[in-house]
């Protein structure tokens, strides 16, 4: 199981997720709400922090156009209100986790990918708290997905440095070291052969240039070799829609020394990671771990 760490609630690492036994009905303090803001859809769910599963169905609303703060945040509020109205929910005062496709530092978004440029410099955390009337913690979307994968997914039985690389419209990255997230790595923007890496090795690039899987695999090989040389990770986890087809590209990556596996959580990883990020903050952590106090 993952290490307990200073910024993760211990309730998230108490269960042997490989044991296959059924857990009792979660208590309110074992739950948290996560919201994943994307370019085409905004989705949220109630997360069981003991094992990273969703309690009930996730709730999704199309991202409004234009995707400005004034348009997006009311949708986030509607999603949280719907989730909180369900039967099995966290306490109403608990913090909400929100992930966003941008560099996020201290609750402020410093970039904007697939959303309106008015988000650059926006105070996401403060604005969301105004709309929701409760505490909010914000995190980059790739970091949220990587954190979830590192704690509950492919990283749950692996210590050391785990790198979660998400291949999609761009290339997202997350670094998790012994269960602790190192945020805002943005490794999709590494320079490879004079190009921004995601302009050459993302799924969008493969589709735009009509690359064969062999051609695309060669580009991925170049990218992962560069990342491996820089970080010497203990595990690569590959996420994004392409992770459902590992047989298409993984054969071209076999000589990379670092073990590589497809992501386990896939579409719900952002929701789960956002909830976990909020639950691990000081004050929140103690609330969620109340049954574990000696």
PDB file of C-alpha atoms in Angstrom:
ATOM      1  CA  UNK A   1       0.000   0.000   0.000  1.00  0.00           C
ATOM      2  CA  UNK A   2       1.138   3.611  -0.462  1.00  0.00           C
ATOM      3  CA  UNK A   3       3.019   5.401   2.252  1.00  0.00           C
ATOM      4  CA  UNK A   4       1.103   7.575   4.656  1.00  0.00           C
ATOM      5  CA  UNK A   5       2.291  11.097   3.966  1.00  0.00           C
ATOM      6  CA  UNK A   6       1.971  14.529   5.547  1.00  0.00           C
ATOM      7  CA  UNK A   7      -0.562  15.809   2.997  1.00  0.00           C
ATOM      8  CA  UNK A   8      -2.770  12.744   2.446  1.00  0.00           C
ATOM      9  CA  UNK A   9      -5.531  11.673   4.836  1.00  0.00           C
ATOM     10  CA  UNK A  10      -4.612   8.339   6.386  1.00  0.00           C
ATOM     11  CA  UNK A  11      -8.086   7.008   5.628  1.00  0.00           C
ATOM     12  CA  UNK A  12      -6.918   6.895   1.995  1.00  0.00           C
ATOM     13  CA  UNK A  13      -4.199   4.347   2.669  1.00  0.00           C
ATOM     14  CA  UNK A  14      -5.719   2.097   5.324  1.00  0.00           C
ATOM     15  CA  UNK A  15      -7.374  -0.426   3.024  1.00  0.00           C
ATOM     16  CA  UNK A  16      -5.717  -3.289   1.151  1.00  0.00           C
ATOM     17  CA  UNK A  17      -7.231  -2.479  -2.222  1.00  0.00           C
ATOM     18  CA  UNK A  18      -6.139  -5.833  -3.622  1.00  0.00           C
ATOM     19  CA  UNK A  19      -7.954  -7.905  -0.984  1.00  0.00           C
ATOM     20  CA  UNK A  20     -11.280  -7.838  -2.790  1.00  0.00           C
ATOM     21  CA  UNK A  21     -13.364  -7.663   0.391  1.00  0.00           C
ATOM     22  CA  UNK A  22     -16.400  -5.430   0.579  1.00  0.00           C
ATOM     23  CA  UNK A  23     -16.177  -2.373   2.776  1.00  0.00           C
ATOM     24  CA  UNK A  24     -19.016  -1.336   5.067  1.00  0.00           C
ATOM     25  CA  UNK A  25     -21.167   1.623   4.042  1.00  0.00           C
ATOM     26  CA  UNK A  26     -18.966   4.753   4.191  1.00  0.00           C
ATOM     27  CA  UNK A  27     -19.461   7.291   6.935  1.00  0.00           C
ATOM     28  CA  UNK A  28     -19.845  10.964   5.957  1.00  0.00           C
ATOM     29  CA  UNK A  29     -16.302  11.846   7.048  1.00  0.00           C
ATOM     30  CA  UNK A  30     -14.945   9.092   4.764  1.00  0.00           C
ATOM     31  CA  UNK A  31     -16.403  10.873   1.734  1.00  0.00           C
ATOM     32  CA  UNK A  32     -15.445  13.944  -0.290  1.00  0.00           C
ATOM     33  CA  UNK A  33     -16.694  15.658  -3.433  1.00  0.00           C
ATOM     34  CA  UNK A  34     -14.437  16.197  -6.435  1.00  0.00           C
ATOM     35  CA  UNK A  35     -15.180  18.233  -9.558  1.00  0.00           C
ATOM     36  CA  UNK A  36     -13.253  17.899 -12.822  1.00  0.00           C
ATOM     37  CA  UNK A  37     -13.450  20.987 -15.092  1.00  0.00           C
ATOM     38  CA  UNK A  38     -12.667  20.120 -18.707  1.00  0.00           C
ATOM     39  CA  UNK A  39     -12.842  21.775 -22.079  1.00  0.00           C
ATOM     40  CA  UNK A  40     -15.954  19.887 -23.185  1.00  0.00           C
ATOM     41  CA  UNK A  41     -17.531  18.734 -19.937  1.00  0.00           C
ATOM     42  CA  UNK A  42     -17.612  19.434 -16.201  1.00  0.00           C
ATOM     43  CA  UNK A  43     -18.193  16.370 -14.059  1.00  0.00           C
ATOM     44  CA  UNK A  44     -18.264  15.604 -10.378  1.00  0.00           C
ATOM     45  CA  UNK A  45     -18.770  12.749  -7.982  1.00  0.00           C
ATOM     46  CA  UNK A  46     -18.868  11.677  -4.352  1.00  0.00           C
ATOM     47  CA  UNK A  47     -15.643   9.793  -3.612  1.00  0.00           C
ATOM     48  CA  UNK A  48     -15.119   7.100  -0.999  1.00  0.00           C
ATOM     49  CA  UNK A  49     -11.693   8.081   0.320  1.00  0.00           C
ATOM     50  CA  UNK A  50     -11.016   4.582   1.630  1.00  0.00           C
ATOM     51  CA  UNK A  51     -10.606   3.090  -1.843  1.00  0.00           C
ATOM     52  CA  UNK A  52     -11.046   5.880  -4.394  1.00  0.00           C
ATOM     53  CA  UNK A  53     -14.356   4.605  -5.758  1.00  0.00           C
ATOM     54  CA  UNK A  54     -17.342   6.759  -6.688  1.00  0.00           C
ATOM     55  CA  UNK A  55     -20.444   6.473  -4.537  1.00  0.00           C
ATOM     56  CA  UNK A  56     -23.272   6.517  -7.035  1.00  0.00           C
ATOM     57  CA  UNK A  57     -23.080   7.865 -10.566  1.00  0.00           C
ATOM     58  CA  UNK A  58     -20.944  10.828 -11.507  1.00  0.00           C
ATOM     59  CA  UNK A  59     -22.824  13.947 -12.642  1.00  0.00           C
ATOM     60  CA  UNK A  60     -21.818  15.740 -15.845  1.00  0.00           C
ATOM     61  CA  UNK A  61     -22.837  18.990 -17.550  1.00  0.00           C
ATOM     62  CA  UNK A  62     -21.417  20.263 -20.839  1.00  0.00           C
ATOM     63  CA  UNK A  63     -18.837  23.026 -20.457  1.00  0.00           C
ATOM     64  CA  UNK A  64     -20.555  26.312 -21.385  1.00  0.00           C
ATOM     65  CA  UNK A  65     -19.319  28.456 -24.258  1.00  0.00           C
ATOM     66  CA  UNK A  66     -17.518  30.707 -23.786  1.00  0.00           C
ATOM     67  CA  UNK A  67     -15.893  28.874 -20.874  1.00  0.00           C
ATOM     68  CA  UNK A  68     -15.342  31.994 -18.761  1.00  0.00           C
ATOM     69  CA  UNK A  69     -15.300  32.020 -14.964  1.00  0.00           C
ATOM     70  CA  UNK A  70     -18.750  33.670 -14.928  1.00  0.00           C
ATOM     71  CA  UNK A  71     -20.158  30.818 -17.016  1.00  0.00           C
ATOM     72  CA  UNK A  72     -18.234  27.867 -15.588  1.00  0.00           C
ATOM     73  CA  UNK A  73     -18.586  28.439 -11.845  1.00  0.00           C
ATOM     74  CA  UNK A  74     -22.412  28.352 -11.766  1.00  0.00           C
ATOM     75  CA  UNK A  75     -22.164  24.929 -13.441  1.00  0.00           C
ATOM     76  CA  UNK A  76     -19.739  23.789 -10.721  1.00  0.00           C
ATOM     77  CA  UNK A  77     -22.244  25.015  -8.125  1.00  0.00           C
ATOM     78  CA  UNK A  78     -25.097  23.088  -9.799  1.00  0.00           C
ATOM     79  CA  UNK A  79     -23.009  19.897  -9.829  1.00  0.00           C
ATOM     80  CA  UNK A  80     -22.043  20.201  -6.164  1.00  0.00           C
ATOM     81  CA  UNK A  81     -25.627  20.945  -5.129  1.00  0.00           C
ATOM     82  CA  UNK A  82     -26.883  17.881  -6.985  1.00  0.00           C
ATOM     83  CA  UNK A  83     -24.226  15.641  -5.448  1.00  0.00           C
ATOM     84  CA  UNK A  84     -24.762  16.992  -1.948  1.00  0.00           C
ATOM     85  CA  UNK A  85     -28.514  16.321  -2.240  1.00  0.00           C
ATOM     86  CA  UNK A  86     -27.960  12.567  -2.548  1.00  0.00           C
ATOM     87  CA  UNK A  87     -28.416  10.043   0.251  1.00  0.00           C
ATOM     88  CA  UNK A  88     -24.761   9.079   0.860  1.00  0.00           C
ATOM     89  CA  UNK A  89     -22.744  12.296   1.018  1.00  0.00           C
ATOM     90  CA  UNK A  90     -19.951  14.015   2.973  1.00  0.00           C
ATOM     91  CA  UNK A  91     -20.806  16.495   5.695  1.00  0.00           C
ATOM     92  CA  UNK A  92     -21.983  19.778   4.189  1.00  0.00           C
ATOM     93  CA  UNK A  93     -19.092  21.746   5.686  1.00  0.00           C
ATOM     94  CA  UNK A  94     -16.362  19.619   4.132  1.00  0.00           C
ATOM     95  CA  UNK A  95     -14.113  21.083   1.456  1.00  0.00           C
ATOM     96  CA  UNK A  96     -14.665  20.582  -2.258  1.00  0.00           C
ATOM     97  CA  UNK A  97     -11.806  19.622  -4.572  1.00  0.00           C
ATOM     98  CA  UNK A  98     -11.766  21.176  -8.039  1.00  0.00           C
ATOM     99  CA  UNK A  99      -9.327  20.356 -10.819  1.00  0.00           C
ATOM    100  CA  UNK A 100      -8.687  22.627 -13.789  1.00  0.00           C
ATOM    101  CA  UNK A 101      -6.676  22.457 -17.054  1.00  0.00           C
ATOM    102  CA  UNK A 102      -4.079  25.045 -16.049  1.00  0.00           C
ATOM    103  CA  UNK A 103      -1.085  25.660 -13.856  1.00  0.00           C
ATOM    104  CA  UNK A 104      -2.654  26.176 -10.427  1.00  0.00           C
ATOM    105  CA  UNK A 105      -0.670  27.864  -7.658  1.00  0.00           C
ATOM    106  CA  UNK A 106      -2.265  28.849  -4.362  1.00  0.00           C
ATOM    107  CA  UNK A 107      -5.699  28.633  -5.924  1.00  0.00           C
ATOM    108  CA  UNK A 108      -4.833  30.915  -8.868  1.00  0.00           C
ATOM    109  CA  UNK A 109      -4.861  29.677 -12.481  1.00  0.00           C
ATOM    110  CA  UNK A 110      -1.796  30.828 -14.403  1.00  0.00           C
ATOM    111  CA  UNK A 111      -2.592  29.370 -17.817  1.00  0.00           C
ATOM    112  CA  UNK A 112      -5.611  28.165 -19.798  1.00  0.00           C
ATOM    113  CA  UNK A 113      -5.863  25.036 -21.966  1.00  0.00           C
ATOM    114  CA  UNK A 114      -9.091  24.449 -23.917  1.00  0.00           C
ATOM    115  CA  UNK A 115     -10.925  27.077 -21.860  1.00  0.00           C
ATOM    116  CA  UNK A 116     -11.294  30.824 -22.165  1.00  0.00           C
ATOM    117  CA  UNK A 117      -8.159  32.949 -21.759  1.00  0.00           C
ATOM    118  CA  UNK A 118      -9.937  35.015 -19.111  1.00  0.00           C
ATOM    119  CA  UNK A 119      -8.918  32.252 -16.683  1.00  0.00           C
ATOM    120  CA  UNK A 120      -5.280  33.352 -16.849  1.00  0.00           C
ATOM    121  CA  UNK A 121      -4.622  34.983 -13.480  1.00  0.00           C
ATOM    122  CA  UNK A 122      -8.101  34.144 -12.162  1.00  0.00           C
ATOM    123  CA  UNK A 123      -8.524  33.336  -8.473  1.00  0.00           C
ATOM    124  CA  UNK A 124     -10.236  29.995  -8.996  1.00  0.00           C
ATOM    125  CA  UNK A 125     -10.316  29.031  -5.340  1.00  0.00           C
ATOM    126  CA  UNK A 126     -11.783  32.330  -4.100  1.00  0.00           C
ATOM    127  CA  UNK A 127     -14.292  32.558  -6.933  1.00  0.00           C
ATOM    128  CA  UNK A 128     -15.444  28.980  -6.394  1.00  0.00           C
ATOM    129  CA  UNK A 129     -15.821  29.542  -2.657  1.00  0.00           C
ATOM    130  CA  UNK A 130     -18.028  32.561  -3.364  1.00  0.00           C
ATOM    131  CA  UNK A 131     -20.292  30.456  -5.577  1.00  0.00           C
ATOM    132  CA  UNK A 132     -20.369  27.355  -3.368  1.00  0.00           C
ATOM    133  CA  UNK A 133     -20.361  28.875   0.096  1.00  0.00           C
ATOM    134  CA  UNK A 134     -17.821  26.330   1.349  1.00  0.00           C
ATOM    135  CA  UNK A 135     -14.066  25.760   1.322  1.00  0.00           C
ATOM    136  CA  UNK A 136     -12.527  24.856  -2.038  1.00  0.00           C
ATOM    137  CA  UNK A 137      -9.052  23.531  -2.929  1.00  0.00           C
ATOM    138  CA  UNK A 138      -7.923  23.708  -6.557  1.00  0.00           C
ATOM    139  CA  UNK A 139      -5.368  21.591  -8.402  1.00  0.00           C
ATOM    140  CA  UNK A 140      -4.165  21.059 -11.971  1.00  0.00           C
ATOM    141  CA  UNK A 141      -6.227  18.427 -13.808  1.00  0.00           C
ATOM    142  CA  UNK A 142      -3.294  16.199 -14.764  1.00  0.00           C
ATOM    143  CA  UNK A 143      -1.989  16.419 -11.188  1.00  0.00           C
ATOM    144  CA  UNK A 144      -5.387  15.366  -9.839  1.00  0.00           C
ATOM    145  CA  UNK A 145      -5.524  12.360 -12.143  1.00  0.00           C
ATOM    146  CA  UNK A 146      -1.933  11.449 -11.308  1.00  0.00           C
ATOM    147  CA  UNK A 147      -2.492  11.720  -7.579  1.00  0.00           C
ATOM    148  CA  UNK A 148      -5.507   9.414  -7.798  1.00  0.00           C
ATOM    149  CA  UNK A 149      -3.568   6.927  -9.903  1.00  0.00           C
ATOM    150  CA  UNK A 150      -0.605   7.084  -7.530  1.00  0.00           C
ATOM    151  CA  UNK A 151      -2.689   6.391  -4.418  1.00  0.00           C
ATOM    152  CA  UNK A 152      -5.554   4.205  -5.632  1.00  0.00           C
ATOM    153  CA  UNK A 153      -4.580   3.003  -9.098  1.00  0.00           C
ATOM    154  CA  UNK A 154      -1.419   1.533 -10.580  1.00  0.00           C
ATOM    155  CA  UNK A 155       0.754   3.222  -7.963  1.00  0.00           C
ATOM    156  CA  UNK A 156      -0.934   1.745  -4.915  1.00  0.00           C
ATOM    157  CA  UNK A 157       1.581  -1.094  -4.529  1.00  0.00           C
ATOM    158  CA  UNK A 158       4.583   0.883  -5.763  1.00  0.00           C
ATOM    159  CA  UNK A 159       6.858   3.124  -3.734  1.00  0.00           C
ATOM    160  CA  UNK A 160       9.306   5.648  -5.130  1.00  0.00           C
ATOM    161  CA  UNK A 161       8.853   8.016  -8.055  1.00  0.00           C
ATOM    162  CA  UNK A 162       5.752   7.421 -10.150  1.00  0.00           C
ATOM    163  CA  UNK A 163       5.206   9.476 -13.291  1.00  0.00           C
ATOM    164  CA  UNK A 164       1.706   9.569 -14.746  1.00  0.00           C
ATOM    165  CA  UNK A 165       1.722  10.712 -18.379  1.00  0.00           C
ATOM    166  CA  UNK A 166      -1.675  11.458 -19.940  1.00  0.00           C
ATOM    167  CA  UNK A 167      -1.859  11.309 -23.735  1.00  0.00           C
ATOM    168  CA  UNK A 168      -4.751  13.192 -25.290  1.00  0.00           C
ATOM    169  CA  UNK A 169      -5.334  16.613 -26.809  1.00  0.00           C
ATOM    170  CA  UNK A 170      -1.985  17.483 -25.273  1.00  0.00           C
ATOM    171  CA  UNK A 171       0.367  15.652 -22.918  1.00  0.00           C
ATOM    172  CA  UNK A 172      -0.345  15.957 -19.223  1.00  0.00           C
ATOM    173  CA  UNK A 173       2.045  14.871 -16.502  1.00  0.00           C
ATOM    174  CA  UNK A 174       2.004  14.229 -12.786  1.00  0.00           C
ATOM    175  CA  UNK A 175       4.842  13.319 -10.444  1.00  0.00           C
ATOM    176  CA  UNK A 176       4.010  11.393  -7.272  1.00  0.00           C
ATOM    177  CA  UNK A 177       6.830  10.496  -4.875  1.00  0.00           C
ATOM    178  CA  UNK A 178       5.927   8.053  -2.102  1.00  0.00           C
ATOM    179  CA  UNK A 179       2.322   9.236  -2.233  1.00  0.00           C
ATOM    180  CA  UNK A 180       3.103  12.966  -2.280  1.00  0.00           C
ATOM    181  CA  UNK A 181       2.252  15.038  -5.355  1.00  0.00           C
ATOM    182  CA  UNK A 182       4.878  17.345  -6.865  1.00  0.00           C
ATOM    183  CA  UNK A 183       2.526  19.738  -8.704  1.00  0.00           C
ATOM    184  CA  UNK A 184       2.595  21.583 -12.023  1.00  0.00           C
ATOM    185  CA  UNK A 185       5.275  19.582 -13.804  1.00  0.00           C
ATOM    186  CA  UNK A 186       3.956  20.400 -17.331  1.00  0.00           C
ATOM    187  CA  UNK A 187       6.200  17.829 -19.031  1.00  0.00           C
ATOM    188  CA  UNK A 188       4.130  17.985 -22.183  1.00  0.00           C
ATOM    189  CA  UNK A 189       6.094  21.131 -22.965  1.00  0.00           C
ATOM    190  CA  UNK A 190       9.537  19.542 -22.979  1.00  0.00           C
ATOM    191  CA  UNK A 191      11.449  20.413 -26.127  1.00  0.00           C
ATOM    192  CA  UNK A 192      11.953  17.342 -28.305  1.00  0.00           C
ATOM    193  CA  UNK A 193      13.882  17.706 -31.575  1.00  0.00           C
ATOM    194  CA  UNK A 194      13.161  21.420 -31.596  1.00  0.00           C
ATOM    195  CA  UNK A 195       9.423  21.010 -31.013  1.00  0.00           C
ATOM    196  CA  UNK A 196       7.093  21.246 -28.046  1.00  0.00           C
ATOM    197  CA  UNK A 197       6.625  17.573 -27.113  1.00  0.00           C
ATOM    198  CA  UNK A 198       2.843  17.591 -27.149  1.00  0.00           C
ATOM    199  CA  UNK A 199       2.792  19.092 -30.639  1.00  0.00           C
ATOM    200  CA  UNK A 200       4.509  15.906 -31.838  1.00  0.00           C
ATOM    201  CA  UNK A 201       3.551  13.099 -29.476  1.00  0.00           C
ATOM    202  CA  UNK A 202      -0.003  13.808 -28.305  1.00  0.00           C
ATOM    203  CA  UNK A 203      -2.984  11.838 -29.600  1.00  0.00           C
ATOM    204  CA  UNK A 204      -4.125  14.983 -31.390  1.00  0.00           C
ATOM    205  CA  UNK A 205      -0.788  15.083 -33.249  1.00  0.00           C
ATOM    206  CA  UNK A 206      -1.197  11.451 -34.309  1.00  0.00           C
ATOM    207  CA  UNK A 207      -4.682  12.171 -35.640  1.00  0.00           C
ATOM    208  CA  UNK A 208      -3.726  15.465 -37.279  1.00  0.00           C
ATOM    209  CA  UNK A 209      -0.789  13.932 -39.129  1.00  0.00           C
ATOM    210  CA  UNK A 210      -2.536  10.608 -39.761  1.00  0.00           C
ATOM    211  CA  UNK A 211       0.385   8.702 -38.220  1.00  0.00           C
ATOM    212  CA  UNK A 212       0.459   4.934 -38.182  1.00  0.00           C
ATOM    213  CA  UNK A 213       0.794   3.331 -34.742  1.00  0.00           C
ATOM    214  CA  UNK A 214       4.401   2.462 -35.590  1.00  0.00           C
ATOM    215  CA  UNK A 215       5.165   6.101 -36.453  1.00  0.00           C
ATOM    216  CA  UNK A 216       3.374   7.309 -33.358  1.00  0.00           C
ATOM    217  CA  UNK A 217       5.128   4.717 -31.222  1.00  0.00           C
ATOM    218  CA  UNK A 218       8.495   6.038 -32.435  1.00  0.00           C
ATOM    219  CA  UNK A 219       7.577   9.534 -31.290  1.00  0.00           C
ATOM    220  CA  UNK A 220       6.403   8.258 -27.926  1.00  0.00           C
ATOM    221  CA  UNK A 221       9.660   6.344 -27.603  1.00  0.00           C
ATOM    222  CA  UNK A 222      11.639   9.553 -28.090  1.00  0.00           C
ATOM    223  CA  UNK A 223       9.504  11.358 -25.537  1.00  0.00           C
ATOM    224  CA  UNK A 224       9.644   8.701 -22.834  1.00  0.00           C
ATOM    225  CA  UNK A 225      13.393   8.261 -23.302  1.00  0.00           C
ATOM    226  CA  UNK A 226      13.856  11.976 -22.602  1.00  0.00           C
ATOM    227  CA  UNK A 227      11.654  11.903 -19.516  1.00  0.00           C
ATOM    228  CA  UNK A 228      13.384   8.761 -18.266  1.00  0.00           C
ATOM    229  CA  UNK A 229      16.812  10.353 -18.696  1.00  0.00           C
ATOM    230  CA  UNK A 230      15.746  13.437 -16.735  1.00  0.00           C
ATOM    231  CA  UNK A 231      13.914  11.787 -13.822  1.00  0.00           C
ATOM    232  CA  UNK A 232      14.842   8.061 -13.596  1.00  0.00           C
ATOM    233  CA  UNK A 233      11.348   7.146 -12.374  1.00  0.00           C
ATOM    234  CA  UNK A 234      10.370   3.823 -10.814  1.00  0.00           C
ATOM    235  CA  UNK A 235       7.148   3.533 -12.820  1.00  0.00           C
ATOM    236  CA  UNK A 236       5.471   5.146 -15.824  1.00  0.00           C
ATOM    237  CA  UNK A 237       1.668   5.117 -15.841  1.00  0.00           C
ATOM    238  CA  UNK A 238       0.097   6.018 -19.184  1.00  0.00           C
ATOM    239  CA  UNK A 239      -3.331   7.631 -19.055  1.00  0.00           C
ATOM    240  CA  UNK A 240      -5.765   9.187 -21.496  1.00  0.00           C
ATOM    241  CA  UNK A 241      -8.079   7.509 -23.960  1.00  0.00           C
ATOM    242  CA  UNK A 242      -5.161   5.855 -25.726  1.00  0.00           C
ATOM    243  CA  UNK A 243      -4.439   3.856 -22.564  1.00  0.00           C
ATOM    244  CA  UNK A 244      -7.406   1.648 -23.515  1.00  0.00           C
ATOM    245  CA  UNK A 245      -5.364   0.404 -26.511  1.00  0.00           C
ATOM    246  CA  UNK A 246      -1.931  -0.412 -25.038  1.00  0.00           C
ATOM    247  CA  UNK A 247      -1.377  -3.150 -27.610  1.00  0.00           C
ATOM    248  CA  UNK A 248      -1.267  -0.490 -30.338  1.00  0.00           C
ATOM    249  CA  UNK A 249       1.761   1.449 -29.067  1.00  0.00           C
ATOM    250  CA  UNK A 250       3.349  -0.329 -26.089  1.00  0.00           C
ATOM    251  CA  UNK A 251       5.295  -2.790 -28.318  1.00  0.00           C
ATOM    252  CA  UNK A 252       7.330   0.186 -29.592  1.00  0.00           C
ATOM    253  CA  UNK A 253       8.312   1.133 -26.025  1.00  0.00           C
ATOM    254  CA  UNK A 254       9.610  -2.228 -24.841  1.00  0.00           C
ATOM    255  CA  UNK A 255      13.277  -1.212 -24.600  1.00  0.00           C
ATOM    256  CA  UNK A 256      12.568   1.632 -22.164  1.00  0.00           C
ATOM    257  CA  UNK A 257      14.039   0.514 -18.846  1.00  0.00           C
ATOM    258  CA  UNK A 258      11.349   1.950 -16.581  1.00  0.00           C
ATOM    259  CA  UNK A 259       8.292  -0.325 -16.182  1.00  0.00           C
ATOM    260  CA  UNK A 260       5.235   1.039 -18.037  1.00  0.00           C
ATOM    261  CA  UNK A 261       1.571   0.248 -17.352  1.00  0.00           C
ATOM    262  CA  UNK A 262      -1.749   1.687 -18.568  1.00  0.00           C
ATOM    263  CA  UNK A 263      -3.748   3.741 -16.072  1.00  0.00           C
ATOM    264  CA  UNK A 264      -6.369   1.926 -14.007  1.00  0.00           C
ATOM    265  CA  UNK A 265      -8.800   4.727 -13.087  1.00  0.00           C
ATOM    266  CA  UNK A 266      -9.223   6.393 -16.487  1.00  0.00           C
ATOM    267  CA  UNK A 267     -12.254   8.708 -16.790  1.00  0.00           C
ATOM    268  CA  UNK A 268     -12.888   9.147 -13.067  1.00  0.00           C
ATOM    269  CA  UNK A 269      -9.283   9.869 -12.084  1.00  0.00           C
ATOM    270  CA  UNK A 270      -9.685  13.664 -12.100  1.00  0.00           C
ATOM    271  CA  UNK A 271     -12.747  13.558  -9.858  1.00  0.00           C
ATOM    272  CA  UNK A 272     -11.078  11.155  -7.432  1.00  0.00           C
ATOM    273  CA  UNK A 273      -7.814  13.108  -7.341  1.00  0.00           C
ATOM    274  CA  UNK A 274      -9.553  16.450  -6.806  1.00  0.00           C
ATOM    275  CA  UNK A 275     -11.510  15.022  -3.872  1.00  0.00           C
ATOM    276  CA  UNK A 276      -8.363  13.485  -2.395  1.00  0.00           C
ATOM    277  CA  UNK A 277      -6.446  16.761  -2.813  1.00  0.00           C
ATOM    278  CA  UNK A 278      -9.084  18.647  -0.821  1.00  0.00           C
ATOM    279  CA  UNK A 279      -9.366  15.937   1.830  1.00  0.00           C
ATOM    280  CA  UNK A 280      -5.620  16.010   2.456  1.00  0.00           C
ATOM    281  CA  UNK A 281      -5.376  19.693   3.342  1.00  0.00           C
ATOM    282  CA  UNK A 282      -4.670  20.762   6.956  1.00  0.00           C
ATOM    283  CA  UNK A 283      -7.888  20.792   8.943  1.00  0.00           C
ATOM    284  CA  UNK A 284      -9.665  18.641   6.384  1.00  0.00           C
ATOM    285  CA  UNK A 285      -7.236  15.782   6.930  1.00  0.00           C
ATOM    286  CA  UNK A 286      -7.946  15.626  10.656  1.00  0.00           C
ATOM    287  CA  UNK A 287     -11.690  15.575   9.985  1.00  0.00           C
ATOM    288  CA  UNK A 288     -11.486  12.680   7.551  1.00  0.00           C
ATOM    289  CA  UNK A 289      -9.158  10.676   9.822  1.00  0.00           C
ATOM    290  CA  UNK A 290     -11.277  11.028  12.967  1.00  0.00           C
ATOM    291  CA  UNK A 291     -11.892   7.261  13.343  1.00  0.00           C
ATOM    292  CA  UNK A 292      -8.129   6.598  13.225  1.00  0.00           C
ATOM    293  CA  UNK A 293      -7.142   8.732  16.188  1.00  0.00           C
ATOM    294  CA  UNK A 294      -5.604   6.773  19.006  1.00  0.00           C
TER     295      UNK A 294
END
